[in-house]
Coordinates of C-alpha atoms and ligand atoms in Angstrom, one line a residue:
M56 CA 76.9 99.4 100.2
S57 CA 74.7 97.9 103.0
G58 CA 76.1 97.9 106.5
K59 CA 75.5 94.1 106.6
V60 CA 78.1 93.1 104.0
D61 CA 80.4 96.1 104.7
S62 CA 81.4 95.7 108.3
I63 CA 84.0 94.1 110.6
H64 CA 83.0 92.2 113.8
I65 CA 85.5 92.1 116.7
R66 CA 85.2 90.2 120.0
G67 CA 87.7 92.3 122.0
G68 CA 89.3 92.4 125.4
N69 CA 92.2 89.9 124.8
A70 CA 96.0 90.5 124.5
L71 CA 97.6 90.1 121.1
F72 CA 100.1 87.4 120.4
G73 CA 101.7 86.2 117.2
E74 CA 103.3 87.3 114.0
T75 CA 101.9 89.1 110.9
Q76 CA 103.4 90.1 107.6
I77 CA 103.4 93.8 106.8
Q78 CA 102.0 94.5 103.3
G79 CA 103.7 96.8 100.7
S80 CA 103.2 100.6 101.3
K81 CA 100.0 102.2 99.9
N82 CA 101.5 105.7 99.8
A83 CA 104.7 104.5 98.1
V84 CA 103.1 102.2 95.5
L85 CA 100.5 104.7 94.1
P86 CA 103.0 107.4 92.9
V87 CA 105.3 104.6 91.7
M88 CA 102.5 103.2 89.6
A89 CA 101.9 106.7 88.1
A90 CA 105.6 107.1 87.5
A91 CA 105.7 103.9 85.4
L92 CA 104.0 106.0 82.7
L93 CA 107.2 108.1 82.4
T94 CA 109.2 105.0 81.4
E95 CA 107.2 104.3 78.2
D96 CA 108.2 100.7 78.9
V97 CA 107.4 97.6 81.0
C98 CA 107.8 97.9 84.8
V99 CA 107.4 95.1 87.4
I100 CA 106.3 96.4 90.8
E101 CA 107.1 93.8 93.5
N102 CA 105.3 93.6 96.8
C103 CA 102.3 95.5 95.5
P104 CA 99.5 95.5 98.1
R105 CA 96.0 94.3 97.1
I106 CA 94.1 97.3 98.3
S107 CA 91.3 99.2 96.7
D108 CA 93.3 102.4 96.0
V109 CA 95.7 100.2 94.0
I110 CA 92.8 98.8 92.0
H111 CA 91.5 102.4 91.3
M112 CA 95.0 103.3 90.1
Q113 CA 95.1 100.1 87.9
N114 CA 91.7 101.1 86.4
L115 CA 93.0 104.6 85.6
L116 CA 96.2 103.3 84.0
T117 CA 94.2 100.7 82.0
K118 CA 91.7 103.4 80.9
I119 CA 94.5 105.5 79.4
G120 CA 95.9 102.6 77.4
C121 CA 98.4 100.8 79.6
K122 CA 98.3 97.0 80.0
L123 CA 98.4 95.7 83.5
S124 CA 98.6 92.2 84.9
R125 CA 99.1 90.6 88.3
K126 CA 101.5 87.8 89.0
G127 CA 101.2 86.9 92.7
R128 CA 102.5 89.9 94.6
N129 CA 103.9 91.5 91.5
L130 CA 102.1 94.0 89.3
V131 CA 103.3 94.3 85.7
I132 CA 102.6 97.7 84.1
D133 CA 103.2 97.9 80.3
A134 CA 103.2 101.6 79.7
R135 CA 104.4 101.5 76.1
E136 CA 101.2 102.8 74.7
V137 CA 99.0 105.6 76.0
S138 CA 95.9 106.4 74.0
E139 CA 93.7 108.5 76.2
D140 CA 94.3 111.6 78.4
Y141 CA 90.8 112.1 79.9
M142 CA 90.2 110.9 83.4
E143 CA 87.0 111.0 85.4
G144 CA 84.7 108.7 87.4
E145 CA 85.0 107.1 90.9
S146 CA 88.7 106.2 90.5
V147 CA 89.5 109.9 90.2
T148 CA 87.0 111.5 92.5
G149 CA 87.2 108.8 95.2
M150 CA 91.0 108.7 95.5
R151 CA 93.3 111.7 96.1
S152 CA 96.3 109.8 94.7
S153 CA 94.7 110.1 91.2
S154 CA 96.3 113.5 91.3
M155 CA 99.6 111.8 90.8
L156 CA 98.6 111.2 87.2
L157 CA 98.8 114.9 86.6
G158 CA 102.6 115.2 86.8
A159 CA 103.1 111.8 85.2
M160 CA 100.8 112.5 82.2
L161 CA 102.2 115.9 81.7
G162 CA 105.7 114.3 81.6
R163 CA 104.5 111.6 79.3
T164 CA 102.1 113.3 76.8
G165 CA 102.1 117.0 77.8
H166 CA 98.3 116.9 78.2
I167 CA 95.6 115.8 80.7
T168 CA 92.0 116.5 81.5
M169 CA 90.8 115.2 84.8
A170 CA 88.0 115.6 87.4
Y171 CA 89.2 117.1 90.7
P172 CA 90.8 114.3 92.8
G173 CA 89.0 113.1 95.9
G174 CA 90.1 111.0 98.8
C175 CA 89.4 110.6 102.5
V176 CA 87.0 113.1 104.1
I177 CA 89.6 114.7 106.3
G178 CA 89.5 118.4 105.5
K179 CA 89.5 120.5 102.4
R180 CA 92.5 118.9 100.7
P181 CA 92.9 121.3 97.7
I182 CA 95.5 120.8 95.0
D183 CA 96.4 124.5 94.6
M184 CA 100.1 123.9 95.4
H185 CA 100.3 121.2 92.7
L186 CA 98.7 123.5 90.1
N187 CA 100.8 126.6 91.0
A188 CA 104.0 124.7 90.8
L189 CA 103.2 123.1 87.5
A190 CA 102.2 126.5 86.1
K191 CA 105.8 127.7 87.0
M192 CA 107.0 124.9 84.8
G193 CA 105.1 126.2 81.8
V194 CA 101.8 124.3 82.2
V195 CA 98.6 126.0 81.2
I196 CA 95.7 125.1 83.4
E197 CA 92.1 125.7 82.4
E198 CA 89.5 125.0 85.0
K199 CA 86.0 123.8 84.2
E200 CA 83.3 122.8 86.6
G201 CA 84.5 119.9 88.6
A202 CA 87.4 119.3 86.2
F203 CA 90.4 120.9 84.7
T204 CA 92.7 120.6 81.6
A205 CA 96.4 121.0 81.9
W206 CA 98.8 121.1 79.0
A207 CA 102.4 122.2 78.1
K208 CA 104.2 122.4 74.8
R209 CA 107.4 121.8 76.7
L210 CA 107.9 121.4 80.4
E211 CA 110.5 123.8 81.7
G212 CA 112.6 123.3 84.8
N213 CA 112.3 126.1 87.4
V214 CA 112.9 126.9 91.0
I215 CA 109.8 126.1 93.0
K216 CA 109.3 127.1 96.6
L217 CA 106.5 125.3 98.2
P218 CA 104.6 127.2 100.9
F219 CA 104.1 123.9 102.8
A220 CA 106.1 120.6 102.3
S221 CA 103.2 118.9 100.6
V222 CA 103.8 115.2 99.9
G223 CA 101.5 115.1 96.8
A224 CA 102.8 118.4 95.4
T225 CA 106.4 117.3 95.8
E226 CA 105.6 114.0 94.0
N227 CA 103.8 115.7 91.1
I228 CA 106.6 118.2 90.6
I229 CA 109.2 115.5 90.6
M230 CA 107.3 113.5 88.0
A231 CA 106.8 116.6 85.8
A232 CA 110.5 117.5 86.1
V233 CA 112.3 114.2 85.3
K234 CA 111.8 114.7 81.6
A235 CA 111.5 118.5 81.5
N236 CA 113.9 120.9 79.9
G237 CA 116.7 121.8 82.3
I238 CA 116.9 121.7 86.1
T239 CA 114.1 121.9 88.6
I240 CA 114.7 122.8 92.2
I241 CA 112.1 122.2 94.9
D242 CA 112.6 124.3 97.9
N243 CA 110.8 123.0 101.0
A244 CA 110.2 119.6 99.4
A245 CA 108.4 117.0 101.5
K246 CA 110.9 114.5 103.2
E247 CA 108.5 111.6 103.7
P248 CA 109.9 108.1 102.9
E249 CA 107.5 107.8 100.0
I250 CA 109.3 110.7 98.3
V251 CA 112.6 108.7 98.7
T252 CA 110.9 105.6 97.3
L253 CA 109.6 107.5 94.3
C254 CA 113.0 109.1 93.6
D255 CA 114.7 105.7 94.0
F256 CA 112.3 104.2 91.4
L257 CA 112.8 107.1 89.0
Q258 CA 116.6 107.1 89.4
R259 CA 116.9 103.4 88.7
A260 CA 114.8 104.0 85.6
G261 CA 117.3 106.6 84.4
A262 CA 116.3 109.9 86.1
V263 CA 118.8 112.3 87.6
I264 CA 117.7 113.4 91.1
E265 CA 119.7 114.8 94.0
G266 CA 118.5 115.4 97.6
A267 CA 115.7 112.9 97.9
G268 CA 114.5 113.0 101.6
E269 CA 115.9 116.5 102.1
S270 CA 114.1 119.9 101.9
L271 CA 116.1 120.9 98.8
L272 CA 115.6 118.6 95.9
M273 CA 117.1 118.9 92.5
I274 CA 115.9 117.2 89.3
K275 CA 117.8 117.4 86.0
G276 CA 115.6 116.6 83.0
V277 CA 116.6 113.6 80.8
N278 CA 115.2 112.5 77.4
K279 CA 114.3 109.0 78.2
L280 CA 113.6 106.6 81.1
H281 CA 113.5 102.7 80.8
G282 CA 111.4 100.0 82.5
I283 CA 112.7 98.3 85.7
Q284 CA 111.8 95.8 88.3
F285 CA 111.2 97.6 91.7
R286 CA 110.3 96.5 95.2
I287 CA 107.8 98.5 97.3
P288 CA 108.9 98.7 101.0
G289 CA 106.6 97.7 103.9
D290 CA 103.8 100.0 104.9
R291 CA 104.9 102.2 107.9
I292 CA 101.3 103.2 108.7
V293 CA 100.0 99.6 108.6
A294 CA 102.9 98.5 110.9
G295 CA 102.2 101.5 113.2
T296 CA 98.5 100.5 113.4
Y297 CA 99.4 97.0 114.7
L298 CA 102.1 98.4 117.0
F299 CA 99.6 100.7 118.7
S300 CA 97.0 97.8 118.8
V301 CA 99.3 95.8 121.1
L302 CA 99.8 98.9 123.3
G303 CA 96.0 99.0 123.6
T304 CA 95.6 95.4 124.5
G305 CA 98.9 94.2 125.9
G306 CA 100.7 91.2 124.4
H307 CA 103.7 90.3 122.3
I308 CA 103.7 90.6 118.5
F309 CA 106.2 90.4 115.6
L310 CA 105.6 92.6 112.6
K311 CA 107.5 91.0 109.7
D312 CA 109.1 93.4 107.2
A313 CA 108.0 96.5 109.2
P314 CA 110.1 99.4 107.8
T315 CA 111.6 100.2 111.1
R316 CA 114.0 103.0 109.8
Q317 CA 110.9 105.0 108.7
M318 CA 109.2 104.5 112.1
L319 CA 111.4 106.2 114.6
S320 CA 109.0 108.9 115.9
V321 CA 106.3 106.2 116.1
M322 CA 108.5 103.8 118.0
R323 CA 109.6 106.7 120.3
T324 CA 106.0 107.5 121.2
A325 CA 105.2 103.8 121.7
A326 CA 108.3 103.4 123.9
M327 CA 107.2 106.4 126.0
M328 CA 103.9 104.6 126.5
G329 CA 105.7 101.6 127.9
A330 CA 106.3 99.4 124.8
D331 CA 109.4 97.2 124.8
I332 CA 110.5 97.3 121.2
E333 CA 113.2 95.2 119.5
I334 CA 114.3 95.8 115.9
S335 CA 115.9 93.2 113.7
K336 CA 116.5 92.8 110.0
E337 CA 113.3 90.8 109.7
G338 CA 111.0 93.4 111.4
L339 CA 109.8 94.7 114.6
S340 CA 109.0 92.9 117.9
V341 CA 106.7 94.7 120.4
L342 CA 106.0 93.6 124.0
A343 CA 103.5 95.6 126.0
E344 CA 101.7 95.4 129.3
P345 CA 97.9 95.9 129.2
A346 CA 98.2 99.2 131.2
R347 CA 100.0 101.9 129.2
I348 CA 102.1 104.7 130.7
P349 CA 100.2 108.1 130.4
I350 CA 101.7 110.6 128.0
P351 CA 100.7 114.3 128.2
Y352 CA 101.0 115.6 124.6
V353 CA 101.5 114.3 121.0
K354 CA 101.6 116.5 117.9
T355 CA 101.3 115.3 114.3
E356 CA 104.0 116.8 112.0
V357 CA 105.6 116.3 108.7
Y358 CA 108.2 113.5 108.5
P359 CA 110.2 112.7 110.6
G360 CA 107.6 113.9 113.1
F361 CA 104.7 111.8 114.3
P362 CA 102.5 110.9 111.2
T363 CA 99.0 112.3 110.9
D364 CA 98.0 108.9 109.5
L365 CA 98.6 107.3 112.9
Q366 CA 96.8 110.0 114.9
S367 CA 93.5 108.0 115.0
P368 CA 95.1 104.7 116.0
L369 CA 97.0 106.5 118.8
M370 CA 93.8 108.3 119.9
A371 CA 92.0 104.9 120.3
V372 CA 94.8 103.6 122.5
L373 CA 95.0 106.8 124.6
S374 CA 91.2 106.6 125.3
V375 CA 91.8 103.9 127.9
G376 CA 94.1 104.3 130.9
E377 CA 95.2 106.8 133.5
G378 CA 95.6 110.6 132.9
T379 CA 94.8 113.1 130.2
C380 CA 96.5 113.5 126.9
I381 CA 96.4 116.3 124.3
I382 CA 96.7 115.4 120.6
E383 CA 97.4 118.3 118.4
E384 CA 96.7 117.8 114.6
T385 CA 98.8 120.1 112.5
I386 CA 98.5 118.6 109.0
F387 CA 94.7 118.1 108.3
E388 CA 92.2 120.4 109.9
D389 CA 89.4 117.9 110.1
R390 CA 90.9 114.7 111.3
F391 CA 89.2 114.1 114.6
K392 CA 85.9 112.7 113.2
M393 CA 86.6 109.3 114.8
A394 CA 86.3 110.8 118.3
Q395 CA 82.5 110.8 118.2
E396 CA 82.4 107.1 117.3
L397 CA 84.8 106.3 120.1
A398 CA 82.6 108.2 122.5
K399 CA 79.8 105.7 121.7
M400 CA 82.2 103.0 123.2
G401 CA 82.7 105.1 126.3
A402 CA 85.7 107.2 125.5
Q403 CA 85.9 110.8 126.9
I404 CA 87.3 113.1 124.2
K405 CA 86.8 116.9 123.8
I406 CA 87.7 118.5 120.6
D407 CA 88.8 122.1 120.5
G408 CA 90.0 123.2 117.0
K409 CA 93.3 121.5 116.3
Q410 CA 93.4 119.8 119.7
A411 CA 91.8 116.7 121.2
F412 CA 91.7 116.4 125.0
I413 CA 91.5 112.7 125.8
T414 CA 90.7 111.7 129.4
G415 CA 91.5 108.0 129.9
V416 CA 88.6 105.7 131.0
P417 CA 89.0 102.3 132.7
K418 CA 87.6 100.4 129.6
L419 CA 85.8 100.7 126.3
V420 CA 82.6 98.8 125.7
G421 CA 81.8 97.2 122.3
C422 CA 79.0 98.6 120.2
E423 CA 78.1 99.5 116.6
V424 CA 80.3 102.3 115.2
S425 CA 80.9 103.7 111.7
A426 CA 84.2 104.3 109.9
G427 CA 84.1 107.7 108.2
E428 CA 87.5 107.4 106.5
L429 CA 90.5 105.1 106.2
R430 CA 92.7 105.8 109.2
G431 CA 89.8 106.6 111.5
G432 CA 88.3 103.3 110.5
A433 CA 91.6 101.5 111.6
G434 CA 91.4 103.4 114.9
L435 CA 87.9 102.0 115.5
V436 CA 89.2 98.4 114.8
I437 CA 91.9 99.0 117.4
A438 CA 89.2 100.2 119.8
G439 CA 87.2 97.1 119.1
C440 CA 90.3 94.9 119.9
M441 CA 90.6 96.8 123.3
A442 CA 86.9 96.8 124.2
E443 CA 84.8 94.5 126.2
G444 CA 82.2 92.6 124.2
E445 CA 81.5 92.8 120.5
T446 CA 82.2 95.8 118.3
V447 CA 80.9 96.2 114.8
V448 CA 82.7 98.6 112.6
K449 CA 80.6 99.6 109.6
N450 CA 81.9 101.0 106.3
R451 CA 84.7 98.5 106.0
H452 CA 85.3 99.7 102.4
F453 CA 87.1 102.8 103.8
I454 CA 89.6 100.6 105.6
E455 CA 90.1 98.4 102.5
R456 CA 91.4 101.5 100.7
G457 CA 94.7 101.0 102.6
Y458 CA 94.6 97.6 104.5
E459 CA 94.9 94.6 102.3
D460 CA 93.1 92.3 104.8
I461 CA 92.9 93.8 108.2
C462 CA 90.9 90.8 109.6
R463 CA 93.6 88.3 108.3
D464 CA 96.3 90.3 110.0
Y465 CA 94.5 90.6 113.3
Q466 CA 93.6 86.9 113.2
N467 CA 97.3 86.2 112.9
L468 CA 97.7 88.1 116.1
G469 CA 95.0 86.0 117.8
V470 CA 92.0 88.4 117.6
N471 CA 88.5 87.1 117.1
I472 CA 87.7 89.2 114.1
Y473 CA 85.8 88.6 110.9
T474 CA 84.0 90.5 108.1
G475 CA 80.2 90.5 108.0
Ligands
LIG212 C1 99.8 112.3 101.7 C2 99.4 110.9 102.1 C3 98.5 111.0 103.3 C4 99.2 111.7 104.4 C5 99.7 113.1 104.0 C6 100.5 113.8 105.0 C7 99.3 109.7 100.0 C8 98.5 109.0 99.0 N1 98.7 110.3 101.0 O1 98.6 113.0 101.3 O2 98.2 109.6 103.7 O3 98.3 111.8 105.5 O4 100.5 112.9 102.8 O5 101.6 113.0 105.4 O6 100.5 109.7 100.0 N2 97.5 121.1 100.8 C9 97.0 122.3 100.3 N3 97.2 122.5 98.9 C10 97.8 121.5 98.1 C11 98.2 120.3 98.7 C12 98.1 120.1 100.1 O7 96.5 123.1 101.0 O8 97.9 121.8 96.9 C13 97.3 120.9 102.3 C14 96.3 119.7 102.6 O9 95.0 120.1 102.6 C15 96.8 119.3 104.0 C16 98.3 119.5 103.9 O10 98.5 120.4 102.9 O11 96.2 120.1 104.9 C17 99.1 118.2 103.7 O12 98.8 117.7 102.5 P1 99.8 116.8 101.6 O13 101.2 116.7 102.3 O14 99.8 117.3 100.2 O15 99.1 115.4 101.7 P2 98.7 114.4 100.6 O16 99.8 114.3 99.6 O17 97.3 114.7 100.1

């Protein structure tokens, strides 16, 4: 894609004021779409965001025989027929969430061949934990170059102890387990809100699950699920992106339908930096002075800790102001790539292994920068809102994987921003 038609232009330096609607959650909707396969029925997914990762998942479901249609913000998935179990191409290799179809297809047909899933360039991101867990449930995995086949005559429940509370592995085990023979227990399950949403969807469709959102999760296999209508909650990472933006620029914004209960660690960090936050049933109001309070140290952690997906947006904000801050990244080993682009705008950041040392500067200056992945791209847009002059963020397509229309949202908050 040429830089000319794949960029975002921002005239920065102004405070943010206004209200914007928070879209449905990317990381919640993708596993729910995969899980619709298990219902062998028609499901209506409400509040489904129009992002490119959803389009990739739509393509994959269509390819294997489901019928999909959009009605406004609702996505209808008719999963009564599945005719194909081979998945390859850009929708698999370009999006890590394609791995969700592994557990879902094993639960549905007992067989799948797929290329190795891709996703953002933020570290190695293997799927060894997914495959080891599925093997314990009776799945036979044969690896070929760049692809693998997984099949099981009958999925068997088992006790699975995860070496790390992986979100994707937990989701895949849950999907393989809901129609397996007997009981599956996941020890050290991920506790992210997206796990709770997936379990909520499956339970309403007839699955038996105990302990969603806790480290110990139990799933009792059932014979059949049924179609349901299900609403996707607001996206906590998108809401967090805009929350940090106003900390960077100052101003007063309202984030309608922000999932505040899922954002406690983010709101705590923002409050420590001087944000005045008010929570209501309708969403989140944030008032911030242009100068933030310095904070010395932030560490990314599994939920309910500070999310790795908001590490880059936070780094952009911390690049301006008084004092030095250390950000420690404990989830993905290679998630500081945005720092070198921020440096082009005047930021002073030193990376040493898992730690970034950020020395605040008086201001950023707009220039041409390139997004290298989704959340780093969002961080650069925040930097553009804060910077003096014009910033051009190239590789907009990375941002569109997770933000429905980031320009529309920032325009609602008064930013001079447009695609180009
Ligand atoms: C999900 C989210 C992503 C978020 C991440 C952590 C989706 C679509 N993506 O990604 O936005 O940043 O959770 O909250 O929901 N790992 C292994 N082997 C495995 C699986 C994971 O080594 O089999 C490692 C990964 O390389 C990474 C860490 O475990 O270092 C966390 O990965 P995981 O929790 O699985 O994240 P994802 O599900 O990929």
